[in-house]
Each structure stands twice: as C-alpha cells, then as structure tokens.
mmCIF file of C-alpha atoms in Angstrom:
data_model
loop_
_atom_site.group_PDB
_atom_site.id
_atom_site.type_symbol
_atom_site.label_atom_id
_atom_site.label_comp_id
_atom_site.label_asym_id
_atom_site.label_seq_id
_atom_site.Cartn_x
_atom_site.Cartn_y
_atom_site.Cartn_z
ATOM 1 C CA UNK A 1 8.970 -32.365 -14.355
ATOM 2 C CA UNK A 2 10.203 -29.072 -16.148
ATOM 3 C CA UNK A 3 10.532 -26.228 -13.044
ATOM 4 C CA UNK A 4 12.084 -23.601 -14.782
ATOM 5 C CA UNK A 5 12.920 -22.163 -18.411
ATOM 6 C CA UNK A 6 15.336 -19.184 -19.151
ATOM 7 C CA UNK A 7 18.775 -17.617 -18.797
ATOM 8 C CA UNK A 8 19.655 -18.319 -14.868
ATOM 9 C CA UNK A 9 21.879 -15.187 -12.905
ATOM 10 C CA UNK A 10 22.625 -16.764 -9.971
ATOM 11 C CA UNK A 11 25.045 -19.443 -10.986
ATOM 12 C CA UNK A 12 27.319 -16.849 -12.158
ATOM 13 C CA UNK A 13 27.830 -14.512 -8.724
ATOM 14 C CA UNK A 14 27.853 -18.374 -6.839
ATOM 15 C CA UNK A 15 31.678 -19.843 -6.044
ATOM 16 C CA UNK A 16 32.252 -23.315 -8.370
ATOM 17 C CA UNK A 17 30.053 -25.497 -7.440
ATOM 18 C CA UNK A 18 31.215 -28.668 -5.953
ATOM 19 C CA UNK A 19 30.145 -31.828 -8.131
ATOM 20 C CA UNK A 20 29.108 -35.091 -6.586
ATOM 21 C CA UNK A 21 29.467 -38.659 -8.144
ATOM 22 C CA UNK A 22 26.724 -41.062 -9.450
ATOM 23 C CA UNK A 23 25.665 -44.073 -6.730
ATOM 24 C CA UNK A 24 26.990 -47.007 -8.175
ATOM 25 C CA UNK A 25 26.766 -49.608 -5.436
ATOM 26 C CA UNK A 26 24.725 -50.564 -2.483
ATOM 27 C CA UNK A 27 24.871 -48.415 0.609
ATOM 28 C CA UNK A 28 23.104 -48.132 4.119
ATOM 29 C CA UNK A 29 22.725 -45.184 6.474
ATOM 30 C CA UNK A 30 20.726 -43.455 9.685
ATOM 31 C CA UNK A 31 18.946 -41.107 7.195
ATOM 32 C CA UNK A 32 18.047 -41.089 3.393
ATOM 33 C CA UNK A 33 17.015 -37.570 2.323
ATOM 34 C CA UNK A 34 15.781 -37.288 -1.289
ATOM 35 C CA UNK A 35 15.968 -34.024 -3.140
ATOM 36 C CA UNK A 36 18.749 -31.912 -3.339
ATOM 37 C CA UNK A 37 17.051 -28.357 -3.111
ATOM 38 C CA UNK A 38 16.632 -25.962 -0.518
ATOM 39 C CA UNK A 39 14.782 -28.468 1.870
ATOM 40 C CA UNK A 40 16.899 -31.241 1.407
ATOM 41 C CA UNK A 41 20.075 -29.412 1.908
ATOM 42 C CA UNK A 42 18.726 -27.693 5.150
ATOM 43 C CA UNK A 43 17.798 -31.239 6.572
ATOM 44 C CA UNK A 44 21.306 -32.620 4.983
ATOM 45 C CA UNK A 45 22.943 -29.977 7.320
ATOM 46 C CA UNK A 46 21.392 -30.341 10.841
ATOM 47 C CA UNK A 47 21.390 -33.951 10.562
ATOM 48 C CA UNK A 48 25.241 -34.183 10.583
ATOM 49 C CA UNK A 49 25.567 -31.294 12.389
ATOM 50 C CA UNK A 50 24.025 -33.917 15.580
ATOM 51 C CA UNK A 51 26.864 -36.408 14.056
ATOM 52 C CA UNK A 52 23.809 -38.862 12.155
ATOM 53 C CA UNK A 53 24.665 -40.823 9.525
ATOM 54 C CA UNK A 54 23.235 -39.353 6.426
ATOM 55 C CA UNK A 55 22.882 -39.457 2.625
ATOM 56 C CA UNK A 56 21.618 -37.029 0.309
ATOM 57 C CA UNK A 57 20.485 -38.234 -3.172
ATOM 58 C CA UNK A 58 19.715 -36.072 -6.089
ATOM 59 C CA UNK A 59 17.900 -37.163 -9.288
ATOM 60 C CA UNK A 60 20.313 -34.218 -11.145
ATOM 61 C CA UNK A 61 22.313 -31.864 -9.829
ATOM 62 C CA UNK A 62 22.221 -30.030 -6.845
ATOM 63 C CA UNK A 63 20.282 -26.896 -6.714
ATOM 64 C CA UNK A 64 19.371 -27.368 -10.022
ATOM 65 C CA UNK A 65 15.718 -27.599 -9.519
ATOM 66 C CA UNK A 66 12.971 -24.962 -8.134
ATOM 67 C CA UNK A 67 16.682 -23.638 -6.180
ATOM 68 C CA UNK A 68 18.199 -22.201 -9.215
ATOM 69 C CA UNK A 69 14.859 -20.394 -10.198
ATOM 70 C CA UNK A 70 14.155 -19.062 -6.945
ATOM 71 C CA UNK A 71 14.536 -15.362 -6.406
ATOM 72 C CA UNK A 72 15.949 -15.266 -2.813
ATOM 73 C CA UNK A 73 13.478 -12.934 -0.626
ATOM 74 C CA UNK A 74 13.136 -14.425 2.928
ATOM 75 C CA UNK A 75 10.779 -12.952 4.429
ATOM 76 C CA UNK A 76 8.001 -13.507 6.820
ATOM 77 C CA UNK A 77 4.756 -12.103 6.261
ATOM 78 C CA UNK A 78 3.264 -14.253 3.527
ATOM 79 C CA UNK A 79 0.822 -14.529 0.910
ATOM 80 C CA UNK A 80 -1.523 -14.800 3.461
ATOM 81 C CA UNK A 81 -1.789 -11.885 5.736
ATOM 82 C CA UNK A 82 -1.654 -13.049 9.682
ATOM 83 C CA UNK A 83 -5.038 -11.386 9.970
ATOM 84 C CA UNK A 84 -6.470 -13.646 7.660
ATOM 85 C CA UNK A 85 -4.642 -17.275 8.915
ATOM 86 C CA UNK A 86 -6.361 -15.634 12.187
ATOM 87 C CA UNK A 87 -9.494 -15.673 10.930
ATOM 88 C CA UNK A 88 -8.704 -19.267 9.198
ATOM 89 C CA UNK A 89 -6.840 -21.474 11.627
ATOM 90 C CA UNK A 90 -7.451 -19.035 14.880
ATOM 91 C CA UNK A 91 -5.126 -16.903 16.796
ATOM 92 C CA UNK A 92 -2.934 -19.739 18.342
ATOM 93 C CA UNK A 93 -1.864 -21.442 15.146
ATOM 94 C CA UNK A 94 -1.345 -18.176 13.024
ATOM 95 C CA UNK A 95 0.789 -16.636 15.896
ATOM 96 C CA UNK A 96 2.752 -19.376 16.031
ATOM 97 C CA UNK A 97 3.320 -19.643 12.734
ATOM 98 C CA UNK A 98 4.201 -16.193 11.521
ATOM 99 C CA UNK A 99 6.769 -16.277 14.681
ATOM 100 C CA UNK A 100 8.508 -19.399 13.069
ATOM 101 C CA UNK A 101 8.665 -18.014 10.227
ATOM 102 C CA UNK A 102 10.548 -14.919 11.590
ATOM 103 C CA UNK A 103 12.563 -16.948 13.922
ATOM 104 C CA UNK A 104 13.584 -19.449 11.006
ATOM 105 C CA UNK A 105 15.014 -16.451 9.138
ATOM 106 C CA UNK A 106 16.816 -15.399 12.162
ATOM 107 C CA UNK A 107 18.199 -19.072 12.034
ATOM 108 C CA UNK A 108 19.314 -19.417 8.494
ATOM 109 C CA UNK A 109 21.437 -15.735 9.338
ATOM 110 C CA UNK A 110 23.379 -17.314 12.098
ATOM 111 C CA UNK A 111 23.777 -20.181 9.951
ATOM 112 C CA UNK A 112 25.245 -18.371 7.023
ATOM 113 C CA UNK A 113 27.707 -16.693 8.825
ATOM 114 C CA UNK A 114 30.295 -19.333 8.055
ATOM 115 C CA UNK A 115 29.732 -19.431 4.547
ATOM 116 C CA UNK A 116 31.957 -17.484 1.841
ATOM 117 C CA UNK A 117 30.495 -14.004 0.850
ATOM 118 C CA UNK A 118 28.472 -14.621 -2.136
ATOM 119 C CA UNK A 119 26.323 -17.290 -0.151
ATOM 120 C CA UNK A 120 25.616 -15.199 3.373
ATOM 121 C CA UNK A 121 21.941 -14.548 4.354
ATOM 122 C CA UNK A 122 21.390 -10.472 4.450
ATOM 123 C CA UNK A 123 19.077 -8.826 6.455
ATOM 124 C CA UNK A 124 16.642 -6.702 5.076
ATOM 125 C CA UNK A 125 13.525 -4.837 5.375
ATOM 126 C CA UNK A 126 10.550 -5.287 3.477
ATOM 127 C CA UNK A 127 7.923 -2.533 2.006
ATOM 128 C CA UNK A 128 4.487 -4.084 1.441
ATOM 129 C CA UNK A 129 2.386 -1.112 0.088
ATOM 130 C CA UNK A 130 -1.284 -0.864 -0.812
ATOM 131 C CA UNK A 131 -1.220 -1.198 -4.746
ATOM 132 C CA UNK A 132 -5.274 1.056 -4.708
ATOM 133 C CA UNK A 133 -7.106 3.199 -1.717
ATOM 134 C CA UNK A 134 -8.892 0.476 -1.540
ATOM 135 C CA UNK A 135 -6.510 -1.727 -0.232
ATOM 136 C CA UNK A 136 -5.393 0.548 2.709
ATOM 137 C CA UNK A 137 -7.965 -0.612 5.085
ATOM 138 C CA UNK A 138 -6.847 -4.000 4.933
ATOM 139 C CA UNK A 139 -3.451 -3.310 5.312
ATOM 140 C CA UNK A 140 -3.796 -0.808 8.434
ATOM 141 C CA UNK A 141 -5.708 -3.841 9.963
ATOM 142 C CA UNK A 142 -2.521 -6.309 8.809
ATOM 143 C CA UNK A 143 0.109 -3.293 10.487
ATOM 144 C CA UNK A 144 -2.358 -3.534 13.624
ATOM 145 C CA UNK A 145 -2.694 -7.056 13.902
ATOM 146 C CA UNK A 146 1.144 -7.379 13.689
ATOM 147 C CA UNK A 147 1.962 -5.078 16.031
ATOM 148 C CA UNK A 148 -0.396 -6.627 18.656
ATOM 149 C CA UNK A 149 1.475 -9.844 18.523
ATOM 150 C CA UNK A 150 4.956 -8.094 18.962
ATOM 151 C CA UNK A 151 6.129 -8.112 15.178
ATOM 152 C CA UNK A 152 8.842 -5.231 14.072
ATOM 153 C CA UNK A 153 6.628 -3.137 11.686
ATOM 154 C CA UNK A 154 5.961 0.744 11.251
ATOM 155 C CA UNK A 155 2.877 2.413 9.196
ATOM 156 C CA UNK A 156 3.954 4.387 6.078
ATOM 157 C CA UNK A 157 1.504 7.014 4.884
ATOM 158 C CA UNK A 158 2.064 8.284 1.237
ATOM 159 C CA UNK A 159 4.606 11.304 1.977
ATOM 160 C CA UNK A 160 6.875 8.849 4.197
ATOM 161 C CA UNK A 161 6.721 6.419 1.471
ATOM 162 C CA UNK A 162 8.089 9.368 -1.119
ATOM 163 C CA UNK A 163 10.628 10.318 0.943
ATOM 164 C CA UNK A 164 11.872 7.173 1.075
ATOM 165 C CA UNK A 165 11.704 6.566 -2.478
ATOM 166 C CA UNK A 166 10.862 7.935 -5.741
ATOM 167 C CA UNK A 167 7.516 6.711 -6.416
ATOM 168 C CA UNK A 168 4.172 7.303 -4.330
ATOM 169 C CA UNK A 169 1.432 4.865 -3.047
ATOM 170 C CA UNK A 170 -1.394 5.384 -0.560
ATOM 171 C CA UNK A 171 -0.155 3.416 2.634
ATOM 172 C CA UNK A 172 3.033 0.566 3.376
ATOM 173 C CA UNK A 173 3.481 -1.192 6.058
ATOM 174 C CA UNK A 174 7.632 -1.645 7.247
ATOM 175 C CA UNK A 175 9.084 -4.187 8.291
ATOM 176 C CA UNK A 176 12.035 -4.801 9.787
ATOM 177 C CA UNK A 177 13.494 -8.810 10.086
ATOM 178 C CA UNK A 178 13.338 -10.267 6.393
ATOM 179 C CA UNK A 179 16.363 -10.866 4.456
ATOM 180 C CA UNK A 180 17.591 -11.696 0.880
ATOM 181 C CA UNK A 181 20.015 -14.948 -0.486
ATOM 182 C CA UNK A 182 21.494 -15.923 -3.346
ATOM 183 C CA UNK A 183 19.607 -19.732 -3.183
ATOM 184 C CA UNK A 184 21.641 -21.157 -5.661
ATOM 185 C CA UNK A 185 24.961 -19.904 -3.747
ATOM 186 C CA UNK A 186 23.432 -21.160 -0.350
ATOM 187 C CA UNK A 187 22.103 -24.520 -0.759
ATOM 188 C CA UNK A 188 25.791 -25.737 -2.501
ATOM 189 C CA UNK A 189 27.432 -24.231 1.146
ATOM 190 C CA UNK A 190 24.994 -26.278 3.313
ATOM 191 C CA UNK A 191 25.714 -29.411 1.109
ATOM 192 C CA UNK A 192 29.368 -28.843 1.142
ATOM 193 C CA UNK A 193 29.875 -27.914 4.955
ATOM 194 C CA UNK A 194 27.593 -31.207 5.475
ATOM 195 C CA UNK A 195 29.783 -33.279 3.303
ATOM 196 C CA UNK A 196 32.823 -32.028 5.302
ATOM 197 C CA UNK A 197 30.752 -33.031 8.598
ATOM 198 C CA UNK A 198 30.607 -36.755 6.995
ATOM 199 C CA UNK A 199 27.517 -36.635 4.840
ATOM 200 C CA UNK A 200 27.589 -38.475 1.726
ATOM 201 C CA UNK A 201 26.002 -36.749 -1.521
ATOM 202 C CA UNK A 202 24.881 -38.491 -4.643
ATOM 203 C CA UNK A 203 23.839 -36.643 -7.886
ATOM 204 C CA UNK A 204 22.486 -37.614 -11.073
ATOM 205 C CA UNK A 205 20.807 -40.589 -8.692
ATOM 206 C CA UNK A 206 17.019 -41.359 -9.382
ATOM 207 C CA UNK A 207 14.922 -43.050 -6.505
ATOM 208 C CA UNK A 208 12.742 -45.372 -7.997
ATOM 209 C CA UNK A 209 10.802 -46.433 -5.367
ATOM 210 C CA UNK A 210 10.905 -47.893 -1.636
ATOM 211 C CA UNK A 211 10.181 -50.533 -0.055
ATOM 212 C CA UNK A 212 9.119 -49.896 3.869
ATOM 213 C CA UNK A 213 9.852 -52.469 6.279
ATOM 214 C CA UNK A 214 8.831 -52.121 10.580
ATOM 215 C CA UNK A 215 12.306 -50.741 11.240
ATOM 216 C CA UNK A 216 13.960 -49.776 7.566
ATOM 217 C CA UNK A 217 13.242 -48.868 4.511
ATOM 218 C CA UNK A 218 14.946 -50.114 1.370
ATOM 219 C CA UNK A 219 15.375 -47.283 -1.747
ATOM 220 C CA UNK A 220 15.874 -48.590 -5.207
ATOM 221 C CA UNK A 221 18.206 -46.248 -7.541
ATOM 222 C CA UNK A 222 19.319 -47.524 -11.041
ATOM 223 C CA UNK A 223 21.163 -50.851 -9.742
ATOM 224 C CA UNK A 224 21.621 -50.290 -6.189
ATOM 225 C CA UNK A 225 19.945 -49.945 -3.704
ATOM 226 C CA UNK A 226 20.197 -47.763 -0.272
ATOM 227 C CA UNK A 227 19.178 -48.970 3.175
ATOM 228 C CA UNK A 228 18.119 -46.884 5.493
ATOM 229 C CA UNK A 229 16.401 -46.191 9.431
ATOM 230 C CA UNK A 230 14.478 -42.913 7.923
ATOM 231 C CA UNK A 231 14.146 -41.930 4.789
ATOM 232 C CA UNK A 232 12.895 -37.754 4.163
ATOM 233 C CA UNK A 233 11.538 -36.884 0.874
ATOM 234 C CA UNK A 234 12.471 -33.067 -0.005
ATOM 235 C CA UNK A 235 11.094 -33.117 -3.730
ATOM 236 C CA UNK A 236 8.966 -29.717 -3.224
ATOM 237 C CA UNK A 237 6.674 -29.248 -5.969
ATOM 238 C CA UNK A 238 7.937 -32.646 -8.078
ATOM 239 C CA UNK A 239 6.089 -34.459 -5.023
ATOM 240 C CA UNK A 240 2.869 -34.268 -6.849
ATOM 241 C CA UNK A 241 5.003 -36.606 -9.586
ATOM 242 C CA UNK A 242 4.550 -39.015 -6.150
ATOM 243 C CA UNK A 243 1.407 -38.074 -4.591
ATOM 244 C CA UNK A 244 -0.870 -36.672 -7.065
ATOM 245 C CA UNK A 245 -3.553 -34.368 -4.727
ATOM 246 C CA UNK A 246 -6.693 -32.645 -6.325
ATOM 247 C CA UNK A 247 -6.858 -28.853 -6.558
ATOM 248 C CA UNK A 248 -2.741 -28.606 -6.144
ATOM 249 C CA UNK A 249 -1.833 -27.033 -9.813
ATOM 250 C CA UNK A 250 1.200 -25.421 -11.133
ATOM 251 C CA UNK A 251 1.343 -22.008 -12.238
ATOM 252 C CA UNK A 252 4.491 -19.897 -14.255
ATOM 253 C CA UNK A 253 5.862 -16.832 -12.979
ATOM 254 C CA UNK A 254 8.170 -14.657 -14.450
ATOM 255 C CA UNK A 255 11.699 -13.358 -13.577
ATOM 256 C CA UNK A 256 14.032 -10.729 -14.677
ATOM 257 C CA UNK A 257 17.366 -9.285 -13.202
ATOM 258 C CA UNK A 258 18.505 -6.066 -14.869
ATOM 259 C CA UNK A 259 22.165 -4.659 -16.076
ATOM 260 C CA UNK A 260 24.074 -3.446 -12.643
ATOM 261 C CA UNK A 261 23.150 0.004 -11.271
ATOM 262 C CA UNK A 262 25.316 2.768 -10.373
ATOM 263 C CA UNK A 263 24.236 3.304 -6.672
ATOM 264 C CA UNK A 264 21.155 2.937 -4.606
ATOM 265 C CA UNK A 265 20.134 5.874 -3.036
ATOM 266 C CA UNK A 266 16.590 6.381 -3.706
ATOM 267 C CA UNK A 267 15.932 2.553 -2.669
ATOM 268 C CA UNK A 268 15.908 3.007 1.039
ATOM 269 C CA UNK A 269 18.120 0.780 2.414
ATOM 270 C CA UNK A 270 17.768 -1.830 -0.880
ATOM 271 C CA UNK A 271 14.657 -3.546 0.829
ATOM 272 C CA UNK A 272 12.623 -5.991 -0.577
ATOM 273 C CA UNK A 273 9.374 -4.668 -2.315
ATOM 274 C CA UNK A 274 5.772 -6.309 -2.808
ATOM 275 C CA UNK A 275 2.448 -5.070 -2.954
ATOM 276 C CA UNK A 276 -0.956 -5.890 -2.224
ATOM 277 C CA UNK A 277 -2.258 -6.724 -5.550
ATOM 278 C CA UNK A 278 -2.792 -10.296 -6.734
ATOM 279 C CA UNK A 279 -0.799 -11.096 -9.140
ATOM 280 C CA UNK A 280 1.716 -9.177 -7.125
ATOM 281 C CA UNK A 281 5.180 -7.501 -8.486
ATOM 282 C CA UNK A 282 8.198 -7.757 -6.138
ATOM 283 C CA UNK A 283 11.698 -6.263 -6.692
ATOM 284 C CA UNK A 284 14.987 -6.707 -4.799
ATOM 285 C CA UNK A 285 18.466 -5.932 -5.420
ATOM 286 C CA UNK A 286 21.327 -8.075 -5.421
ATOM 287 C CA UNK A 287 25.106 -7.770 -4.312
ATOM 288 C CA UNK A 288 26.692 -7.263 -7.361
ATOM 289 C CA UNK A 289 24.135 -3.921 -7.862
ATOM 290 C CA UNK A 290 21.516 -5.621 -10.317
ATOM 291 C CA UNK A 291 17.411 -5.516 -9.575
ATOM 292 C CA UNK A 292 15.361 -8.364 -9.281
ATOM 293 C CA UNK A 293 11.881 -8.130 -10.613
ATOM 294 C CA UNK A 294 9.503 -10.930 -10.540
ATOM 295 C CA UNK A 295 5.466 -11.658 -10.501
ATOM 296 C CA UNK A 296 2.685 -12.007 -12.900
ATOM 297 C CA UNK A 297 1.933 -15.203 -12.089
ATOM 298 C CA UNK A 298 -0.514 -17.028 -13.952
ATOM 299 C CA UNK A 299 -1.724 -20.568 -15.052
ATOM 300 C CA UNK A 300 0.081 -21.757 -18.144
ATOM 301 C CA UNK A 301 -2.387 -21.759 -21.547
ATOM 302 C CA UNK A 302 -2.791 -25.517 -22.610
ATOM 303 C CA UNK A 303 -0.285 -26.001 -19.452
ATOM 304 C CA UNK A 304 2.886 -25.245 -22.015
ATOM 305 C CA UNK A 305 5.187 -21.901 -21.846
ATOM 306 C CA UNK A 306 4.760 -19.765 -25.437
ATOM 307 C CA UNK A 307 8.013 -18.337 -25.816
ATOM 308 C CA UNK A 308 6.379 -14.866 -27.264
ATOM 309 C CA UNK A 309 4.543 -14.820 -24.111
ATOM 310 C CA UNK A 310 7.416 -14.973 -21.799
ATOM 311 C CA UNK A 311 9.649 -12.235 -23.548
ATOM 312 C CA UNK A 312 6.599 -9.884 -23.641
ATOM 313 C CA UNK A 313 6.124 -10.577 -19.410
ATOM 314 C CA UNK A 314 9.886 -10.232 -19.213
ATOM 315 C CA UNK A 315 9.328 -6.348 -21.091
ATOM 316 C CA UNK A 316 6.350 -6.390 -18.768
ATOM 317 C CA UNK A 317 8.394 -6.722 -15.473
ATOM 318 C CA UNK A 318 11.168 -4.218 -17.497
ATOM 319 C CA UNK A 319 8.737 -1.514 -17.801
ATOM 320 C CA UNK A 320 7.571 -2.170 -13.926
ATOM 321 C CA UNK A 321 11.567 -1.195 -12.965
ATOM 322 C CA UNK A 322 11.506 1.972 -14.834
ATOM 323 C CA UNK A 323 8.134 3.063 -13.585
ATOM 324 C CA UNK A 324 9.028 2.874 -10.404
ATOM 325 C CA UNK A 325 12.569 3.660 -10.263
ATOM 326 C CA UNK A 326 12.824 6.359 -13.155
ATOM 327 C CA UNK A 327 16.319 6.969 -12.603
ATOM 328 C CA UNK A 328 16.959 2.928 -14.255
ATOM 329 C CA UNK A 329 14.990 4.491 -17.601
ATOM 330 C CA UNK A 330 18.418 2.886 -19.384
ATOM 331 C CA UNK A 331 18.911 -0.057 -17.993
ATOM 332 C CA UNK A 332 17.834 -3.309 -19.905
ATOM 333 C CA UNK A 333 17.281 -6.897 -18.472
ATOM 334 C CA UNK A 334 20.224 -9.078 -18.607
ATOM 335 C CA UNK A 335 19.018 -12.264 -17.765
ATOM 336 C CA UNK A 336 15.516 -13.503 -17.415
ATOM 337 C CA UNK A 337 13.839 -16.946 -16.551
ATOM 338 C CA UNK A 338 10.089 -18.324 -16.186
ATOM 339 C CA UNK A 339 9.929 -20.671 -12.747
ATOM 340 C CA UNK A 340 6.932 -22.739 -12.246
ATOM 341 C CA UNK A 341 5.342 -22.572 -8.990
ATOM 342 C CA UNK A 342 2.191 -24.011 -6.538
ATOM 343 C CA UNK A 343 -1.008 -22.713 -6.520
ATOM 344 C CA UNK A 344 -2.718 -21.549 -3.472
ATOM 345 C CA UNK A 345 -4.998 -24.398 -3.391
ATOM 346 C CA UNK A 346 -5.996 -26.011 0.167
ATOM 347 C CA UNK A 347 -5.450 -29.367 -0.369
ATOM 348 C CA UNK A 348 -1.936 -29.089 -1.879
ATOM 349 C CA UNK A 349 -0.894 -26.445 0.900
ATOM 350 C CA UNK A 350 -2.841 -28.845 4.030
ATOM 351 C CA UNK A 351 -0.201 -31.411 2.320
ATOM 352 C CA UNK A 352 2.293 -29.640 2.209
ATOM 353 C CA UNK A 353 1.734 -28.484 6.171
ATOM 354 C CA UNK A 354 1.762 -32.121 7.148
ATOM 355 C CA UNK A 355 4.835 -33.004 4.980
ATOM 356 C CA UNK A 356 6.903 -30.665 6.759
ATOM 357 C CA UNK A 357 5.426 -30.852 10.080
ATOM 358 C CA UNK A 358 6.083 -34.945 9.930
ATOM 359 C CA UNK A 359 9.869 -33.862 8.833
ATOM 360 C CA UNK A 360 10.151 -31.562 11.990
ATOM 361 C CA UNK A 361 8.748 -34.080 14.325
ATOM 362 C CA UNK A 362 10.649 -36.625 13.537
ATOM 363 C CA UNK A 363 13.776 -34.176 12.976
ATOM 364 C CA UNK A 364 12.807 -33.808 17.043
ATOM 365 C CA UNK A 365 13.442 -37.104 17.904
ATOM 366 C CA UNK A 366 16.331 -37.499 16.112
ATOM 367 C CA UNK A 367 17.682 -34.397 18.199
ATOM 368 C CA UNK A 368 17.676 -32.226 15.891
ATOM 369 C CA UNK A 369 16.057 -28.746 16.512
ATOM 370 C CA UNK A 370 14.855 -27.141 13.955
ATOM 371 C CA UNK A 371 12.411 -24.172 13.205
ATOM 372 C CA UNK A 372 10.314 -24.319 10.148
ATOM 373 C CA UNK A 373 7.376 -22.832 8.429
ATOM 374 C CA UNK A 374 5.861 -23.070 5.173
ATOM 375 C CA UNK A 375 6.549 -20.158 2.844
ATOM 376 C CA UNK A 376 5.067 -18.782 -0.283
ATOM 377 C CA UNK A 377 6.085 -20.549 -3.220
ATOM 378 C CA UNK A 378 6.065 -17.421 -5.247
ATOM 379 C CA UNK A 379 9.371 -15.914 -4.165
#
C-alpha cells in the first residue's frame, strides 16, 4: 500500500538515520511489535524502557511510511469537537478522552527531552478560528464546553485575532498545550534510544502471517520465523491490507512547506493554525523558519493520484500562505508531498478505538504505563 507521493522535507532537517539489518534467522522474544511508524516506535520504547524483551520488525524502513508524510501538529482538540463526542459517547468518555489526549502530549515533551535538537517535541499554541459567521456559534459553545472541563483556552473576537496577526476572522478559540515535531526526526530517536536499551530492530522484514498458539505466537518473515509471548501490530492505516472493515476508505491530502522566512513576527508566537471548515487548511512553522501548509483533503478520482491535480492543490495551499500572511507574497514552495489518510468513517475509527485500547491494556499488564488517545489522521 502506497501512503505517500512527493518531495519529503523532513528527512533533510532529521540527524542520519540509523539503518537496521534484514532478519535472516530464527529468533524469539517477550514482545513482537510490527510496524515501524510512530506507534510502533512509541510501544518499541516503553517496552524496554520496563527492561522486556522486545523486537521491532519493519516491512521497509523505519519511518518511512504514513511517518515521513506526516506534518507534525500535536495537538489535542480534534476533528471532532469535545462538544460533539459529548453528545456522541456522553460526558464521561469524551472527558476522558480529550484529557488523554492533552496529557499524552505532555508525555511525549518529557520524553523528547533527551533527544538531539532537531527531534525535541515543542510546545505550542493552537488558533482554531471560525472560517464564516456562521460557524461562531458553534465554536463559542466548543470554547465553553472546554473551559467547563478545565482545558487551557481563551475566546478571540475578530480585533484580538488582528492584533495578533495579519489577517481577520470572526471568532478563535486559543489554546494553550499543543505542540509541533519533526515525526520523521522523532520516531528514528525512540527506535535508537530503544535499541541502546536492548531492543532489537529489523527492517526491510515482511510478516507474513502468524500462527497463535494458548501461550505464543509464531510470526513467519521470508525464511525465519520469530517466536514470541505478545505480538502488537502497529501497521496504522496498512491494517485494512489485514482486516479489511466496511465504510473505512482512504482519502489524499495535500502538503507543502515553503522557502525559509526571514522572521516571524506577525505569527504570534508561530502557533499552529486550523479552522473550522471541512476540508480544513492548517499551517505551522518549522525550526529551520519554513511554513507548513496542508488540507484539502479529498477522495482520490478512480482511487489513483493525477499528477496535474496535485501540483494545482500544491499552488492551491501556496496561494492559502500568501493570503493569509501577505508579507510571504515571494516566497515559493520548496517541497511538496500528497499523504493518504483515513476517512472519518465509524466503523474504521470504532476499530481503530479497540486496536489501541487492546494495546494499552495489555501494555498495563506488562507494566508499562502509558497514555494514549486516538488522533486525527489528517495532521
């Protein structure tokens, strides 16, 4: 499965990454965790930071899949305002989920700290304005409902949101708690601090298929053959290549990250951007003094990329930048990339819930605490 298309940025602001051989030979272990993306790497990490035996296989390379396509925004509100996972799964559940998914980024700070520059978590705020006037209703319920429950966020009326930056919108809602990675740069420093903890890491290593036993589970890949007490599959959206579920489709999106910038001072403290439309825009900046701009998400014609169609969304998301930062008028795109992504279809997301809330329980009993959430795929 084909997750991405394009010329990739963040491979060239990321340290050399650290290679890892083909399995050749026949190998057992506490934990098999397949996938070598964001999810696998986290897992990879606090396993062997409790001292469990643990191998990480990956069918390429890692961070080579939905990883190196990802733009980097942590943040989390998602998709889905809290009001409405209120009014879907009840006050309990959507609490407690928006709070993991705060706390989590919290985590992955702390955990970044010991990481070289280029692949540190950074704390940001976020500005989610109301794209019409008729979207401010619904978002002065959202800054309500999140202030009842004890999130950091402040209401933005057109006039703060101009002095802040150089465009105007009716209404935004601040928040304060997100923050903003290089992926690409991050998941190689979790694999290589968990190799250096004893982990063993196999790339360019296929899993063929299992065979589950009442206390192991034997992995085919190529000629050998792993046994394990656990296995963890972290194959994001290539696990529909393993369990195929109605309604769960893949969509493109499309990515752009401009020539550096000068400075920064009419982006108020370089937060991360999104709005309330659907398809949304979103912008961020990066370390190196670039801007990200991403969105227009939308199902693929005939399910294949047209290569006109992608440079004309790439000028698309171009033109977005210098509307609404006027002072980048010169500035072209220097690299640009079209990343496939889930749809927001229930099945595939109640999967997707269970698939990750299976990996925490048993990360539980292992000892491992962890905090997790689902996230939008979109950024």
């Amino acid at each position: 499965m084909k997750l991405h298309y394009g010329q990739y940025y963040w491979p060239t602001v990321a340290p050399k990454a650290s290679r890892y051989p083909h399995l050749n030979t026949d190998i057992t272990c506490d934990v098999l965790v397949v996938g070598g993306g964001m999810g696998g790497a986290l897992t990879t990490k606090l396993l062997t930071n409790k001292n469990i035996d643990t191998v990480l296989v990956e069918r390429h390379q890692v961070a080579s899949g939905s990883s190196l396509a990802n733009t980097g925004l942590l943040q989390f509100s998602n998709d889905k305002t809290l009001t409405s996972l209120i009014h879907t799964f009840g006050e309990q559940d959507a609490v407690h989920f928006y709070r993991l998914c705060r706390d989590a980024i919290q985590h992955l700070l702390r955990l970044s700290q010991e990481f070289p520059e280029e692949a540190r978590v950074i704390p940001r705020g976020s500005l989610y304005f109301a794209s019409t006037t008729e979207d401010v209703d619904m978002l002065r319920e959202e800054y309500s409902t999140l202030k009842r429950y004890g999130f950091d966020a402040a209401w933005w009326n057109d006039d703060q949101i101009s002095t802040h930056f150089p465009f105007k919108k009716p209404a935004a809602i601040y928040t304060k708690g997100d923050a903003e990675v290089n992926p690409y740069a991050f998941v190689h420093s979790l694999v290589e601090h968990s190799v250096q903890q004893g982990a063993k890491v196999y790339e360019e290593s296929s899993i063929s298929g299992c065979e589950f036993t009442h206390d192991r589970v034997i992995c085919r890949c190529g000629h050998s053959q792993i046994t394990a007490k656990h296995v963890i599959f972290t194959t994001g959206y290539e696990t529909q290549q393993y369990k195929r579920e109605k309604g769960a489709e893949l969509t493109s999106s499309y990515v752009i990250v401009t020539e550096p910038l000068k400075d920064f001072r009419d982006w108020y403290e370089q937060s991360l951007i999104w709005e309330t439309a659907r398809p949304y825009y979103y912008l961020r900046t990066t370390q190196d003094g670039r801007i990200i701009a991403g969105g227009l998400d939308e199902s693929l014609p005939g399910g294949e990329l047209v290569e006109g169609r992608y440079l004309a969304k790439s000028k698309q998301l171009l033109d977005y930048v210098h509307q609404m930062f006027p002072q980048t008028a010169s500035i072209q795109a220097e690299y640009r990339w079209v990343p496939y992504s889930g749809t927001h279809m229930t099945d595939f997301h109640i999967l997707v819930h269970i698939l990750i809330i299976r990996t925490a329980i048993f990360l539980k009993v292992m000892g491992v605490t962890v905090q997790c959430a689902v996230r939008s795929p979109q950024r």
